[in-house]
Amino acid sequence: MRQEICMAVVLLVLASAMNGCKTNEVAGEQSLVVERQESVVRGINHPITGSPYDIGAVIDAPMKGPQVLMDSIIAFLNQELYEYYESDEPGFLTYDEVATSDSHHLLAHYQEAYRDKLERDSDRVSYENLEVVVAAQTDSYVTYESNRSFYGEGLTINQNWVTFRKSDGRRFDGVISYDNLLRFMAEHPDLRSSDVWSDIQFKLNNGEGVLLENTGLVNDTVMHQHCYANGIFETMTYDLPTILPYLSKEVQDLVKGQ
């Protein structure tokens, strides 16, 4: 089975990093055009469950748009890819050695930089799939969704959203504050997940931290992913007009296109 995994990783290294493209564009001078770059080996038999799964990375690289916005997104994609390919083994590459401003060959650049590492560290890579793609785009902002898939005894997907303001490339890692999201949940019991709310209250009552930064603007909704103590994730969708008063004025202006 290890031989099969290693072969899959070799195929991953040799796979084309630009296997297709997708245009994501909104009319207007602030439009962002992206290209889908992917390097994925599909249908590998899982070493524990025997079920087929995929190995690899998929990104939406910016090709055309406001330069300040493209620079901000490229920096974000560099960070995501670096964290995906890197590990704690001795002698790993530094971020400055790997980061690139070449969006046309962004994924291919990381594949080449980590070619030898992928062959040596096949077990780690074979349990993870990364997808960082455009989830929403308006005249005023674009939101990227980052999905990390972990293959243990089952499939676990960790989601995060990062929103960029088109006018200046400002990056919003979260679109609602910790306190305001808790207040929104408390004041709208019919809109919250009872399991998520119970878990949050349990953690707060026991002095444990609650991660609420995984939020983003996706069209007419605010997305939020909650992580339970057992590592299981639940993704919530909140109607934007309802949650809008709980967002900061800066984010409200972003939603309104101001």
Short mmCIF file of N, CA and C in Angstrom, two decimals, residues 58-223:
data_model
loop_
_atom_site.label_atom_id
_atom_site.label_comp_id
_atom_site.label_asym_id
_atom_site.label_seq_id
_atom_site.Cartn_x
_atom_site.Cartn_y
_atom_site.Cartn_z
N VAL A 58 -5.71 22.70 -5.68
CA VAL A 58 -6.44 23.46 -6.69
C VAL A 58 -6.49 24.91 -6.21
N ILE A 59 -6.14 25.84 -7.09
CA ILE A 59 -6.22 27.26 -6.73
C ILE A 59 -6.83 28.06 -7.87
N ASP A 60 -7.42 29.19 -7.54
CA ASP A 60 -7.84 30.18 -8.53
C ASP A 60 -6.83 31.33 -8.48
N ALA A 61 -5.94 31.36 -9.47
CA ALA A 61 -4.89 32.38 -9.49
C ALA A 61 -5.38 33.62 -10.24
N PRO A 62 -5.14 34.81 -9.70
CA PRO A 62 -5.60 36.04 -10.37
C PRO A 62 -4.78 36.32 -11.63
N MET A 63 -5.46 36.58 -12.73
CA MET A 63 -4.81 36.85 -13.99
C MET A 63 -4.94 38.31 -14.42
N LYS A 64 -6.07 38.93 -14.05
CA LYS A 64 -6.34 40.29 -14.51
C LYS A 64 -7.23 40.98 -13.48
N GLY A 65 -6.91 42.22 -13.17
CA GLY A 65 -7.70 42.99 -12.23
C GLY A 65 -6.87 44.12 -11.65
N PRO A 66 -7.42 44.87 -10.69
CA PRO A 66 -6.65 45.92 -10.04
C PRO A 66 -5.37 45.34 -9.44
N GLN A 67 -4.23 45.97 -9.71
CA GLN A 67 -2.95 45.40 -9.29
C GLN A 67 -2.85 45.25 -7.78
N VAL A 68 -3.36 46.23 -7.03
CA VAL A 68 -3.28 46.15 -5.58
C VAL A 68 -4.09 44.96 -5.06
N LEU A 69 -5.20 44.65 -5.72
CA LEU A 69 -6.00 43.48 -5.34
C LEU A 69 -5.28 42.20 -5.69
N MET A 70 -4.73 42.13 -6.90
CA MET A 70 -4.01 40.92 -7.32
C MET A 70 -2.82 40.65 -6.41
N ASP A 71 -2.09 41.70 -6.03
CA ASP A 71 -0.93 41.52 -5.14
C ASP A 71 -1.36 40.93 -3.80
N SER A 72 -2.47 41.41 -3.26
CA SER A 72 -2.95 40.92 -1.98
C SER A 72 -3.38 39.46 -2.07
N ILE A 73 -4.06 39.10 -3.16
CA ILE A 73 -4.51 37.72 -3.34
C ILE A 73 -3.34 36.78 -3.57
N ILE A 74 -2.35 37.22 -4.35
CA ILE A 74 -1.17 36.39 -4.60
C ILE A 74 -0.42 36.12 -3.29
N ALA A 75 -0.32 37.14 -2.43
CA ALA A 75 0.32 36.94 -1.13
C ALA A 75 -0.44 35.90 -0.31
N PHE A 76 -1.77 35.96 -0.35
CA PHE A 76 -2.62 34.99 0.36
C PHE A 76 -2.43 33.58 -0.19
N LEU A 77 -2.42 33.44 -1.51
CA LEU A 77 -2.25 32.12 -2.11
C LEU A 77 -0.86 31.55 -1.81
N ASN A 78 0.16 32.41 -1.80
CA ASN A 78 1.49 31.97 -1.41
C ASN A 78 1.48 31.39 0.00
N GLN A 79 0.79 32.06 0.90
CA GLN A 79 0.72 31.60 2.28
C GLN A 79 0.01 30.25 2.37
N GLU A 80 -1.10 30.11 1.66
CA GLU A 80 -1.85 28.85 1.70
C GLU A 80 -1.02 27.69 1.14
N LEU A 81 -0.36 27.93 0.02
CA LEU A 81 0.43 26.87 -0.61
C LEU A 81 1.65 26.52 0.23
N TYR A 82 2.27 27.51 0.83
CA TYR A 82 3.43 27.24 1.67
C TYR A 82 3.04 26.36 2.86
N GLU A 83 1.94 26.67 3.49
CA GLU A 83 1.49 25.88 4.63
C GLU A 83 1.09 24.47 4.20
N TYR A 84 0.59 24.34 2.99
CA TYR A 84 0.17 23.03 2.49
C TYR A 84 1.37 22.14 2.21
N TYR A 85 2.37 22.68 1.52
CA TYR A 85 3.50 21.86 1.11
C TYR A 85 4.55 21.68 2.20
N GLU A 86 4.66 22.64 3.13
CA GLU A 86 5.74 22.61 4.09
C GLU A 86 5.43 21.69 5.27
N SER A 87 6.48 21.28 5.98
CA SER A 87 6.33 20.49 7.21
C SER A 87 7.44 20.89 8.15
N ASP A 88 7.54 20.21 9.28
CA ASP A 88 8.52 20.55 10.29
C ASP A 88 9.81 19.75 10.17
N GLU A 89 9.99 19.07 9.06
CA GLU A 89 11.22 18.29 8.92
C GLU A 89 12.44 19.21 8.85
N PRO A 90 13.60 18.73 9.28
CA PRO A 90 14.81 19.57 9.27
C PRO A 90 15.15 20.05 7.85
N GLY A 91 15.60 21.29 7.78
CA GLY A 91 16.06 21.80 6.50
C GLY A 91 14.95 22.23 5.56
N PHE A 92 13.75 22.51 6.08
CA PHE A 92 12.66 22.90 5.19
C PHE A 92 12.92 24.29 4.63
N LEU A 93 12.32 24.58 3.50
CA LEU A 93 12.52 25.85 2.83
C LEU A 93 11.86 26.99 3.60
N THR A 94 12.46 28.16 3.56
CA THR A 94 11.83 29.32 4.19
C THR A 94 10.80 29.91 3.22
N TYR A 95 9.89 30.68 3.77
CA TYR A 95 8.83 31.27 2.95
C TYR A 95 9.41 32.14 1.83
N ASP A 96 10.43 32.92 2.15
CA ASP A 96 11.03 33.82 1.15
C ASP A 96 11.66 33.04 -0.01
N GLU A 97 12.08 31.82 0.24
CA GLU A 97 12.68 31.00 -0.82
C GLU A 97 11.63 30.48 -1.80
N VAL A 98 10.39 30.41 -1.36
CA VAL A 98 9.37 29.74 -2.16
C VAL A 98 8.34 30.72 -2.74
N ALA A 99 8.01 31.78 -2.02
CA ALA A 99 6.96 32.70 -2.46
C ALA A 99 7.28 33.27 -3.84
N THR A 100 6.24 33.41 -4.66
CA THR A 100 6.41 33.89 -6.02
C THR A 100 5.33 34.91 -6.37
N SER A 101 5.66 35.83 -7.25
CA SER A 101 4.69 36.81 -7.74
C SER A 101 4.16 36.43 -9.12
N ASP A 102 4.59 35.29 -9.64
CA ASP A 102 4.18 34.82 -10.97
C ASP A 102 2.86 34.04 -10.85
N SER A 103 1.74 34.75 -11.01
CA SER A 103 0.45 34.08 -10.85
C SER A 103 0.19 33.06 -11.95
N HIS A 104 0.78 33.25 -13.12
CA HIS A 104 0.54 32.34 -14.23
C HIS A 104 1.11 30.94 -13.96
N HIS A 105 2.13 30.85 -13.14
CA HIS A 105 2.76 29.56 -12.84
C HIS A 105 2.86 29.33 -11.33
N LEU A 106 1.90 29.86 -10.60
CA LEU A 106 1.96 29.84 -9.14
C LEU A 106 2.01 28.42 -8.59
N LEU A 107 1.07 27.59 -8.96
CA LEU A 107 1.04 26.23 -8.43
C LEU A 107 2.21 25.41 -8.97
N ALA A 108 2.54 25.58 -10.23
CA ALA A 108 3.67 24.86 -10.82
C ALA A 108 4.98 25.21 -10.12
N HIS A 109 5.10 26.46 -9.70
CA HIS A 109 6.30 26.91 -8.99
C HIS A 109 6.47 26.14 -7.68
N TYR A 110 5.39 25.97 -6.94
CA TYR A 110 5.47 25.23 -5.67
C TYR A 110 5.73 23.75 -5.90
N GLN A 111 5.13 23.19 -6.92
CA GLN A 111 5.38 21.79 -7.24
C GLN A 111 6.86 21.54 -7.52
N GLU A 112 7.45 22.41 -8.29
CA GLU A 112 8.85 22.24 -8.65
C GLU A 112 9.75 22.42 -7.43
N ALA A 113 9.43 23.43 -6.60
CA ALA A 113 10.23 23.70 -5.41
C ALA A 113 10.22 22.53 -4.44
N TYR A 114 9.11 21.82 -4.38
CA TYR A 114 8.94 20.73 -3.41
C TYR A 114 8.97 19.35 -4.05
N ARG A 115 9.49 19.25 -5.26
CA ARG A 115 9.51 17.98 -5.96
C ARG A 115 10.17 16.87 -5.12
N ASP A 116 11.36 17.13 -4.63
CA ASP A 116 12.07 16.11 -3.85
C ASP A 116 11.36 15.83 -2.53
N LYS A 117 10.82 16.88 -1.92
CA LYS A 117 10.14 16.71 -0.62
C LYS A 117 8.89 15.87 -0.76
N LEU A 118 8.15 16.05 -1.84
CA LEU A 118 6.94 15.27 -2.04
C LEU A 118 7.26 13.79 -2.13
N GLU A 119 8.36 13.46 -2.76
CA GLU A 119 8.73 12.06 -2.90
C GLU A 119 9.19 11.47 -1.57
N ARG A 120 9.83 12.30 -0.71
CA ARG A 120 10.30 11.81 0.58
C ARG A 120 9.19 11.75 1.62
N ASP A 121 8.25 12.68 1.55
CA ASP A 121 7.24 12.85 2.60
C ASP A 121 5.87 12.46 2.09
N SER A 122 5.79 11.32 1.43
CA SER A 122 4.56 10.94 0.73
C SER A 122 3.38 10.70 1.67
N ASP A 123 3.63 10.18 2.86
CA ASP A 123 2.52 9.85 3.75
C ASP A 123 1.75 11.10 4.17
N ARG A 124 2.46 12.20 4.48
CA ARG A 124 1.78 13.42 4.92
C ARG A 124 0.94 13.99 3.79
N VAL A 125 1.51 14.08 2.60
CA VAL A 125 0.79 14.68 1.49
C VAL A 125 -0.42 13.84 1.10
N SER A 126 -0.30 12.52 1.20
CA SER A 126 -1.37 11.66 0.71
C SER A 126 -2.64 11.77 1.54
N TYR A 127 -2.56 12.42 2.71
CA TYR A 127 -3.75 12.53 3.55
C TYR A 127 -4.38 13.91 3.49
N GLU A 128 -3.98 14.73 2.50
CA GLU A 128 -4.46 16.10 2.51
C GLU A 128 -4.73 16.59 1.09
N ASN A 129 -5.83 17.31 0.95
CA ASN A 129 -6.18 17.92 -0.32
C ASN A 129 -6.51 19.39 -0.06
N LEU A 130 -5.99 20.28 -0.90
CA LEU A 130 -6.19 21.71 -0.70
C LEU A 130 -6.92 22.30 -1.89
N GLU A 131 -7.93 23.13 -1.60
CA GLU A 131 -8.65 23.85 -2.65
C GLU A 131 -8.87 25.27 -2.17
N VAL A 132 -8.32 26.25 -2.90
CA VAL A 132 -8.47 27.66 -2.56
C VAL A 132 -9.03 28.37 -3.78
N VAL A 133 -10.33 28.63 -3.77
CA VAL A 133 -11.01 29.11 -4.97
C VAL A 133 -11.95 30.27 -4.65
N VAL A 134 -12.33 31.01 -5.69
CA VAL A 134 -13.24 32.13 -5.52
C VAL A 134 -14.63 31.61 -5.15
N ALA A 135 -15.16 32.11 -4.04
CA ALA A 135 -16.50 31.72 -3.60
C ALA A 135 -17.54 32.76 -3.96
N ALA A 136 -17.11 34.03 -4.08
CA ALA A 136 -18.05 35.11 -4.40
C ALA A 136 -17.27 36.30 -4.92
N GLN A 137 -17.92 37.07 -5.79
CA GLN A 137 -17.33 38.30 -6.30
C GLN A 137 -18.43 39.31 -6.60
N THR A 138 -18.25 40.52 -6.09
CA THR A 138 -19.16 41.62 -6.39
C THR A 138 -18.32 42.79 -6.92
N ASP A 139 -18.95 43.91 -7.14
CA ASP A 139 -18.20 45.08 -7.61
C ASP A 139 -17.24 45.61 -6.55
N SER A 140 -17.50 45.29 -5.27
CA SER A 140 -16.68 45.87 -4.21
C SER A 140 -15.75 44.88 -3.52
N TYR A 141 -16.02 43.58 -3.60
CA TYR A 141 -15.16 42.62 -2.91
C TYR A 141 -15.13 41.28 -3.63
N VAL A 142 -14.12 40.48 -3.28
CA VAL A 142 -14.04 39.10 -3.74
C VAL A 142 -13.70 38.24 -2.52
N THR A 143 -14.37 37.10 -2.40
CA THR A 143 -14.13 36.19 -1.28
C THR A 143 -13.57 34.87 -1.78
N TYR A 144 -12.47 34.46 -1.18
CA TYR A 144 -11.88 33.15 -1.46
C TYR A 144 -12.29 32.16 -0.37
N GLU A 145 -12.56 30.95 -0.78
CA GLU A 145 -12.86 29.87 0.16
C GLU A 145 -11.70 28.88 0.13
N SER A 146 -11.18 28.57 1.31
CA SER A 146 -10.10 27.61 1.44
C SER A 146 -10.63 26.34 2.09
N ASN A 147 -10.49 25.22 1.39
CA ASN A 147 -10.94 23.92 1.90
C ASN A 147 -9.74 22.99 2.04
N ARG A 148 -9.52 22.50 3.24
CA ARG A 148 -8.49 21.49 3.48
C ARG A 148 -9.18 20.19 3.85
N SER A 149 -8.92 19.16 3.08
CA SER A 149 -9.54 17.86 3.33
C SER A 149 -8.52 16.91 3.94
N PHE A 150 -8.89 16.31 5.06
CA PHE A 150 -8.04 15.36 5.75
C PHE A 150 -8.68 13.98 5.67
N TYR A 151 -7.89 13.01 5.32
CA TYR A 151 -8.40 11.66 5.15
C TYR A 151 -7.83 10.76 6.24
N GLY A 152 -8.60 10.60 7.32
CA GLY A 152 -8.26 9.64 8.35
C GLY A 152 -9.18 8.44 8.17
N GLU A 153 -9.91 8.11 9.22
CA GLU A 153 -10.91 7.05 9.09
C GLU A 153 -12.13 7.55 8.34
N GLY A 154 -12.26 8.87 8.22
CA GLY A 154 -13.33 9.48 7.45
C GLY A 154 -12.82 10.77 6.85
N LEU A 155 -13.68 11.46 6.12
CA LEU A 155 -13.30 12.71 5.46
C LEU A 155 -13.67 13.89 6.36
N THR A 156 -12.70 14.75 6.63
CA THR A 156 -12.92 15.97 7.40
C THR A 156 -12.51 17.16 6.55
N ILE A 157 -13.38 18.16 6.46
CA ILE A 157 -13.08 19.34 5.65
C ILE A 157 -13.06 20.57 6.54
N ASN A 158 -11.91 21.24 6.58
CA ASN A 158 -11.75 22.48 7.32
C ASN A 158 -11.91 23.64 6.34
N GLN A 159 -12.92 24.48 6.55
CA GLN A 159 -13.22 25.58 5.65
C GLN A 159 -12.85 26.92 6.28
N ASN A 160 -12.39 27.83 5.44
CA ASN A 160 -12.13 29.19 5.88
C ASN A 160 -12.40 30.13 4.71
N TRP A 161 -12.79 31.37 5.02
CA TRP A 161 -13.08 32.35 3.98
C TRP A 161 -12.25 33.60 4.24
N VAL A 162 -11.68 34.15 3.18
CA VAL A 162 -10.93 35.40 3.26
C VAL A 162 -11.51 36.35 2.23
N THR A 163 -11.92 37.52 2.67
CA THR A 163 -12.56 38.51 1.81
C THR A 163 -11.59 39.66 1.54
N PHE A 164 -11.52 40.08 0.28
CA PHE A 164 -10.62 41.16 -0.13
C PHE A 164 -11.44 42.33 -0.67
N ARG A 165 -11.12 43.53 -0.21
CA ARG A 165 -11.75 44.73 -0.74
C ARG A 165 -11.06 45.10 -2.06
N LYS A 166 -11.84 45.28 -3.09
CA LYS A 166 -11.26 45.49 -4.41
C LYS A 166 -10.55 46.83 -4.55
N SER A 167 -11.02 47.85 -3.86
CA SER A 167 -10.48 49.19 -4.06
C SER A 167 -9.03 49.32 -3.62
N ASP A 168 -8.65 48.58 -2.56
CA ASP A 168 -7.29 48.70 -2.04
C ASP A 168 -6.63 47.37 -1.68
N GLY A 169 -7.32 46.25 -1.93
CA GLY A 169 -6.76 44.94 -1.63
C GLY A 169 -6.80 44.57 -0.16
N ARG A 170 -7.47 45.38 0.66
CA ARG A 170 -7.55 45.09 2.10
C ARG A 170 -8.11 43.69 2.32
N ARG A 171 -7.43 42.95 3.20
CA ARG A 171 -7.80 41.56 3.48
C ARG A 171 -8.58 41.46 4.79
N PHE A 172 -9.74 40.78 4.75
CA PHE A 172 -10.57 40.56 5.93
C PHE A 172 -10.56 39.05 6.23
N ASP A 173 -9.81 38.66 7.26
CA ASP A 173 -9.78 37.24 7.63
C ASP A 173 -11.05 36.83 8.35
N GLY A 174 -11.76 37.76 8.90
CA GLY A 174 -13.05 37.51 9.51
C GLY A 174 -13.92 38.73 9.28
N VAL A 175 -15.20 38.54 9.02
CA VAL A 175 -16.06 39.68 8.70
C VAL A 175 -17.00 40.05 9.84
N ILE A 176 -16.86 39.35 10.97
CA ILE A 176 -17.66 39.69 12.14
C ILE A 176 -16.82 39.41 13.37
N SER A 177 -16.92 40.27 14.37
CA SER A 177 -16.10 40.10 15.57
C SER A 177 -16.62 38.94 16.42
N TYR A 178 -15.75 38.47 17.30
CA TYR A 178 -16.08 37.39 18.23
C TYR A 178 -17.34 37.74 19.04
N ASP A 179 -17.31 38.93 19.64
CA ASP A 179 -18.42 39.32 20.51
C ASP A 179 -19.72 39.51 19.73
N ASN A 180 -19.63 40.09 18.53
CA ASN A 180 -20.84 40.33 17.75
C ASN A 180 -21.46 39.04 17.23
N LEU A 181 -20.65 38.06 16.89
CA LEU A 181 -21.22 36.79 16.44
C LEU A 181 -21.91 36.08 17.59
N LEU A 182 -21.32 36.12 18.78
CA LEU A 182 -21.97 35.54 19.95
C LEU A 182 -23.29 36.27 20.25
N ARG A 183 -23.27 37.59 20.13
CA ARG A 183 -24.49 38.37 20.38
C ARG A 183 -25.56 38.05 19.34
N PHE A 184 -25.16 37.91 18.09
CA PHE A 184 -26.11 37.55 17.04
C PHE A 184 -26.77 36.20 17.34
N MET A 185 -25.95 35.22 17.73
CA MET A 185 -26.50 33.90 18.05
C MET A 185 -27.45 33.97 19.24
N ALA A 186 -27.06 34.74 20.24
CA ALA A 186 -27.90 34.84 21.44
C ALA A 186 -29.24 35.49 21.13
N GLU A 187 -29.24 36.47 20.23
CA GLU A 187 -30.46 37.21 19.94
C GLU A 187 -31.28 36.59 18.80
N HIS A 188 -30.77 35.56 18.16
CA HIS A 188 -31.49 34.89 17.07
C HIS A 188 -31.42 33.37 17.27
N PRO A 189 -32.06 32.87 18.32
CA PRO A 189 -31.99 31.42 18.60
C PRO A 189 -32.56 30.56 17.49
N ASP A 190 -33.49 31.13 16.70
CA ASP A 190 -34.10 30.34 15.62
C ASP A 190 -33.16 30.18 14.43
N LEU A 191 -32.10 30.97 14.37
CA LEU A 191 -31.18 30.93 13.22
C LEU A 191 -29.89 30.18 13.52
N ARG A 192 -29.65 29.84 14.76
CA ARG A 192 -28.40 29.19 15.13
C ARG A 192 -28.58 27.67 15.20
N SER A 193 -27.47 26.98 15.12
CA SER A 193 -27.47 25.55 15.34
C SER A 193 -27.46 25.28 16.84
N SER A 194 -28.39 24.48 17.31
CA SER A 194 -28.45 24.19 18.75
C SER A 194 -27.19 23.47 19.21
N ASP A 195 -26.63 22.62 18.35
CA ASP A 195 -25.40 21.90 18.72
C ASP A 195 -24.22 22.86 18.84
N VAL A 196 -24.11 23.78 17.86
CA VAL A 196 -23.02 24.76 17.91
C VAL A 196 -23.15 25.64 19.15
N TRP A 197 -24.35 26.12 19.41
CA TRP A 197 -24.58 27.00 20.56
C TRP A 197 -24.26 26.29 21.87
N SER A 198 -24.68 25.05 21.99
CA SER A 198 -24.40 24.28 23.21
C SER A 198 -22.91 24.08 23.39
N ASP A 199 -22.21 23.81 22.31
CA ASP A 199 -20.77 23.58 22.39
C ASP A 199 -20.04 24.87 22.78
N ILE A 200 -20.47 26.00 22.21
CA ILE A 200 -19.87 27.29 22.56
C ILE A 200 -20.08 27.60 24.04
N GLN A 201 -21.30 27.40 24.54
CA GLN A 201 -21.58 27.67 25.94
C GLN A 201 -20.76 26.76 26.85
N PHE A 202 -20.61 25.51 26.47
CA PHE A 202 -19.81 24.57 27.26
C PHE A 202 -18.36 25.04 27.34
N LYS A 203 -17.81 25.44 26.20
CA LYS A 203 -16.42 25.89 26.19
C LYS A 203 -16.24 27.17 27.00
N LEU A 204 -17.17 28.11 26.86
CA LEU A 204 -17.06 29.36 27.60
C LEU A 204 -17.17 29.13 29.10
N ASN A 205 -18.08 28.24 29.50
CA ASN A 205 -18.28 27.96 30.92
C ASN A 205 -17.08 27.24 31.53
N ASN A 206 -16.28 26.58 30.68
CA ASN A 206 -15.12 25.84 31.17
C ASN A 206 -13.80 26.58 30.87
N GLY A 207 -13.94 27.84 30.46
CA GLY A 207 -12.75 28.65 30.23
C GLY A 207 -11.95 28.25 29.01
N GLU A 208 -12.59 27.57 28.06
CA GLU A 208 -11.89 27.15 26.85
C GLU A 208 -12.06 28.19 25.74
N GLY A 209 -11.12 28.22 24.84
CA GLY A 209 -11.20 29.16 23.73
C GLY A 209 -12.18 28.69 22.67
N VAL A 210 -12.81 29.63 22.00
CA VAL A 210 -13.74 29.34 20.92
C VAL A 210 -13.26 30.05 19.67
N LEU A 211 -12.99 29.29 18.61
CA LEU A 211 -12.51 29.88 17.37
C LEU A 211 -13.69 30.32 16.51
N LEU A 212 -13.80 31.65 16.30
CA LEU A 212 -14.91 32.18 15.52
C LEU A 212 -14.42 32.97 14.30
N GLU A 213 -13.10 32.85 14.00
CA GLU A 213 -12.57 33.68 12.92
C GLU A 213 -12.88 33.13 11.54
N ASN A 214 -13.32 31.91 11.42
CA ASN A 214 -13.61 31.32 10.11
C ASN A 214 -14.96 31.82 9.59
N THR A 215 -14.97 33.07 9.17
CA THR A 215 -16.19 33.67 8.64
C THR A 215 -15.87 34.43 7.36
N GLY A 216 -16.87 34.55 6.49
CA GLY A 216 -16.65 35.28 5.25
C GLY A 216 -17.93 35.68 4.57
N LEU A 217 -17.84 36.68 3.69
CA LEU A 217 -18.97 37.12 2.88
C LEU A 217 -19.06 36.26 1.63
N VAL A 218 -20.18 35.62 1.45
CA VAL A 218 -20.41 34.80 0.26
C VAL A 218 -21.78 35.17 -0.30
N ASN A 219 -21.77 36.07 -1.28
CA ASN A 219 -23.02 36.55 -1.90
C ASN A 219 -23.95 37.15 -0.84
N ASP A 220 -25.12 36.59 -0.65
CA ASP A 220 -26.10 37.16 0.29
C ASP A 220 -26.06 36.48 1.65
N THR A 221 -24.92 35.91 2.00
CA THR A 221 -24.81 35.21 3.28
C THR A 221 -23.48 35.52 3.96
N VAL A 222 -23.44 35.25 5.26
CA VAL A 222 -22.19 35.20 6.00
C VAL A 222 -21.98 33.75 6.41
N MET A 223 -20.83 33.20 6.03
CA MET A 223 -20.51 31.80 6.33
C MET A 223 -19.68 31.74 7.61
#
